[in-house]
Tab-separated table of C-alpha atoms in Angstrom:
chain	number	residue	atom	x	y	z
A	125	UNK	CA	-11.348	-0.449	20.971
A	126	UNK	CA	-13.797	0.060	16.776
A	127	UNK	CA	-14.555	2.253	14.896
A	128	UNK	CA	-16.224	2.624	11.014
A	129	UNK	CA	-13.752	4.335	8.652
A	130	UNK	CA	-15.408	5.973	5.272
A	131	UNK	CA	-13.072	5.822	2.564
A	132	UNK	CA	-14.745	8.399	0.395
A	133	UNK	CA	-13.767	7.809	-3.086
A	134	UNK	CA	-14.754	11.418	-5.224
A	135	UNK	CA	-14.995	10.811	-9.049
A	136	UNK	CA	-14.222	14.282	-10.414
A	137	UNK	CA	-15.887	14.756	-14.838
A	138	UNK	CA	-17.582	17.627	-14.782
A	139	UNK	CA	-19.683	16.030	-11.801
A	140	UNK	CA	-18.379	15.492	-8.636
A	141	UNK	CA	-19.743	12.074	-7.858
A	142	UNK	CA	-18.574	10.427	-4.463
A	143	UNK	CA	-18.624	6.677	-3.878
A	144	UNK	CA	-18.342	6.265	0.004
A	145	UNK	CA	-16.529	2.718	1.038
A	146	UNK	CA	-17.376	2.069	4.750
A	147	UNK	CA	-15.246	-0.655	6.793
A	148	UNK	CA	-16.377	-1.438	9.949
A	149	UNK	CA	-12.773	-2.648	12.592
A	150	UNK	CA	-12.795	-4.042	15.645
A	151	UNK	CA	-10.445	-5.415	17.957
A	152	UNK	CA	-11.260	-7.143	20.899
A	153	UNK	CA	-9.343	-7.191	24.697
A	154	UNK	CA	-7.448	-9.025	25.709
A	155	UNK	CA	-6.081	-11.010	22.467
A	156	UNK	CA	-2.623	-12.680	22.679
A	157	UNK	CA	-0.456	-15.252	21.133
A	158	UNK	CA	1.617	-17.956	22.095
A	159	UNK	CA	5.291	-17.832	20.395
A	160	UNK	CA	7.378	-20.391	19.469
A	161	UNK	CA	9.030	-23.113	21.564
A	162	UNK	CA	7.536	-22.263	24.263
A	163	UNK	CA	9.276	-18.468	25.153
A	164	UNK	CA	5.731	-17.042	26.392
A	165	UNK	CA	2.765	-14.999	25.116
A	166	UNK	CA	3.137	-12.228	23.015
A	167	UNK	CA	-0.243	-9.565	23.546
A	168	UNK	CA	-1.675	-8.150	20.812
A	169	UNK	CA	-0.837	-4.282	21.733
A	170	UNK	CA	2.610	-5.532	21.883
A	171	UNK	CA	2.263	-7.331	18.987
A	172	UNK	CA	1.591	-3.818	17.269
A	173	UNK	CA	3.125	-1.994	19.006
A	174	UNK	CA	6.375	-4.197	16.672
A	175	UNK	CA	4.987	-3.486	13.611
A	176	UNK	CA	4.952	-0.014	14.254
A	177	UNK	CA	8.404	0.648	14.974
A	178	UNK	CA	9.334	-2.001	12.745
A	179	UNK	CA	7.530	0.687	9.343
A	180	UNK	CA	8.939	3.712	11.651
A	181	UNK	CA	12.133	2.896	11.120
A	182	UNK	CA	14.608	4.008	7.887
A	183	UNK	CA	11.768	6.248	7.100
A	184	UNK	CA	9.029	3.927	7.093
A	185	UNK	CA	6.361	3.131	4.711
A	186	UNK	CA	6.672	5.839	2.552
A	187	UNK	CA	10.450	6.083	2.052
A	188	UNK	CA	10.091	1.829	0.601
A	189	UNK	CA	10.524	-0.420	3.227
A	190	UNK	CA	7.928	-3.271	2.911
A	191	UNK	CA	7.916	-5.136	5.830
A	192	UNK	CA	6.889	-8.950	6.298
A	193	UNK	CA	3.111	-8.143	8.041
A	194	UNK	CA	2.167	-6.176	4.974
A	195	UNK	CA	2.194	-9.334	3.964
A	196	UNK	CA	-0.784	-9.485	5.986
A	197	UNK	CA	-3.839	-6.854	4.728
A	198	UNK	CA	-6.901	-5.743	3.579
A	199	UNK	CA	-6.752	-5.324	0.529
A	200	UNK	CA	-9.757	-2.859	-1.508
A	201	UNK	CA	-9.421	-3.026	-5.393
A	202	UNK	CA	-10.205	-0.226	-7.978
A	203	UNK	CA	-11.194	0.182	-11.025
A	204	UNK	CA	-9.402	2.184	-14.060
A	205	UNK	CA	-12.524	4.264	-13.876
A	206	UNK	CA	-11.186	5.388	-10.392
A	207	UNK	CA	-7.829	6.469	-10.299
A	208	UNK	CA	-9.413	10.199	-10.274
A	209	UNK	CA	-11.259	9.754	-7.302
A	210	UNK	CA	-7.890	7.285	-5.900
A	211	UNK	CA	-5.492	9.959	-6.843
A	212	UNK	CA	-7.388	12.653	-5.024
A	213	UNK	CA	-8.119	10.908	-1.955
A	214	UNK	CA	-4.223	9.522	-2.107
A	215	UNK	CA	-2.870	13.476	-2.265
A	216	UNK	CA	-5.120	13.990	0.752
A	217	UNK	CA	-4.313	11.619	2.752
A	218	UNK	CA	0.111	12.083	1.566
A	219	UNK	CA	-1.294	16.323	3.265
A	220	UNK	CA	-2.698	14.645	6.262
A	221	UNK	CA	0.940	13.444	7.086
A	222	UNK	CA	-0.305	9.475	6.238
A	223	UNK	CA	2.938	7.386	5.684
A	224	UNK	CA	1.948	5.038	2.229
A	225	UNK	CA	4.112	2.506	0.358
A	226	UNK	CA	3.946	2.252	-2.951
A	227	UNK	CA	4.433	-0.772	-5.583
A	228	UNK	CA	4.001	-1.889	-9.115
A	229	UNK	CA	3.753	-4.511	-11.331
A	230	UNK	CA	2.939	-5.727	-14.664
A	231	UNK	CA	-0.926	-7.261	-15.389
A	232	UNK	CA	0.189	-11.115	-14.058
A	233	UNK	CA	-2.509	-11.971	-16.470
A	234	UNK	CA	-1.510	-9.917	-19.688
A	235	UNK	CA	2.549	-9.090	-19.763
A	236	UNK	CA	2.575	-7.590	-23.437
A	237	UNK	CA	-0.024	-5.210	-22.449
A	238	UNK	CA	1.244	-1.532	-21.290
A	239	UNK	CA	-0.853	-1.385	-18.264
A	240	UNK	CA	0.384	-2.458	-14.764
A	241	UNK	CA	-1.213	-2.344	-11.144
A	242	UNK	CA	-0.467	-0.258	-8.403
A	243	UNK	CA	-0.748	-1.096	-5.155
A	244	UNK	CA	-0.724	1.441	-1.639
A	245	UNK	CA	0.165	0.139	1.186
A	246	UNK	CA	-1.174	1.779	4.510
A	247	UNK	CA	-1.657	1.222	8.110
A	248	UNK	CA	-5.353	2.919	10.055
A	249	UNK	CA	-5.170	3.498	13.562
A	250	UNK	CA	-7.517	1.256	14.652
A	251	UNK	CA	-6.130	-1.477	12.407
A	252	UNK	CA	-3.798	-4.215	13.802
A	253	UNK	CA	-3.822	-4.693	9.690
A	254	UNK	CA	-2.019	-2.588	7.578
A	255	UNK	CA	-4.746	-2.086	3.602
A	256	UNK	CA	-4.292	-2.127	0.411
A	257	UNK	CA	-5.424	-0.070	-1.865
A	258	UNK	CA	-4.913	-1.731	-5.597
A	259	UNK	CA	-5.820	-0.470	-9.573
A	260	UNK	CA	-4.373	-1.492	-13.405
A	261	UNK	CA	-3.734	1.579	-14.835
A	262	UNK	CA	-1.069	3.446	-16.586
A	263	UNK	CA	1.771	4.609	-14.647
A	264	UNK	CA	1.658	8.147	-17.381
A	265	UNK	CA	-2.522	8.059	-16.027
A	266	UNK	CA	-1.563	7.980	-12.279
A	267	UNK	CA	0.738	11.012	-12.696
A	268	UNK	CA	-1.457	12.755	-14.641
A	269	UNK	CA	-3.562	13.266	-11.853
A	270	UNK	CA	-0.410	13.882	-9.571
A	271	UNK	CA	0.407	10.719	-7.548
A	272	UNK	CA	4.132	10.199	-7.588
A	273	UNK	CA	6.340	7.227	-9.839
A	274	UNK	CA	5.722	4.218	-8.021
A	275	UNK	CA	8.392	2.151	-6.673
A	276	UNK	CA	8.598	-1.735	-8.649
A	277	UNK	CA	7.610	-4.665	-7.294
A	278	UNK	CA	10.726	-7.127	-7.417
A	279	UNK	CA	11.001	-9.720	-5.046
A	280	UNK	CA	12.063	-13.750	-5.506
A	281	UNK	CA	13.751	-12.630	-8.634
A	282	UNK	CA	14.995	-16.574	-8.878
A	283	UNK	CA	11.100	-17.891	-8.029
A	284	UNK	CA	9.900	-16.112	-10.743
A	285	UNK	CA	8.095	-13.498	-9.646
A	286	UNK	CA	10.883	-10.801	-9.681
A	287	UNK	CA	10.101	-7.313	-12.009
A	288	UNK	CA	9.834	-7.366	-15.709
A	289	UNK	CA	12.548	-4.903	-15.508
A	290	UNK	CA	16.659	-5.835	-15.445
A	291	UNK	CA	17.356	-5.187	-11.495
A	292	UNK	CA	19.814	-2.365	-12.421
A	293	UNK	CA	16.486	-0.689	-14.346
A	294	UNK	CA	14.370	-0.607	-11.343
A	295	UNK	CA	12.626	2.335	-9.160
A	296	UNK	CA	13.409	1.564	-5.778
A	297	UNK	CA	14.475	4.777	-4.492
A	298	UNK	CA	12.598	7.196	-2.675
A	299	UNK	CA	14.790	9.954	-3.897
A	300	UNK	CA	12.663	9.056	-7.924
A	301	UNK	CA	9.157	6.750	-6.058
A	302	UNK	CA	7.365	6.936	-4.022
A	303	UNK	CA	5.094	9.508	-1.699
A	304	UNK	CA	9.185	10.237	-0.778
A	305	UNK	CA	9.339	11.875	-4.438
A	306	UNK	CA	7.108	14.580	-3.075
A	307	UNK	CA	8.371	15.815	-0.156
A	308	UNK	CA	10.227	18.891	-0.126
């Protein structure tokens, strides 16, 4: 299996400009991985089916469910000037029914600033790995372009990776954050 994926980003500042990002995905057939403790092998197809099954549970990515396989992803970094383009692309994907997980966190190198880091995770049918699209900015700016409130990133609080908000103030409810909050 193989496919070219175009990620067109439209920047609308009076004049529409497009920046196309292309990713070539290819997947050799017949791959498998040896399971631990002599339990046999798991084919790539079976692995992908298992990950799809996980992502469909309890509403999936749209409903704020992070699974450990999202740690392995293809990352795409955007910049603040691309927020309008990123927003229009994500809203179009949501309109097409693509499940997406949102996450927000402080920019680690300067937690005193209002700027946060926003991530969206999504699957593409031709890829074994999820994609993460990440941009720094301000939640009000993203919301002004039609995006939902992003859910907070909060993991490993005891190891120093927790969110800066107190646990009872986190945006984690899929009714109020993430693309699920845009559903009727």
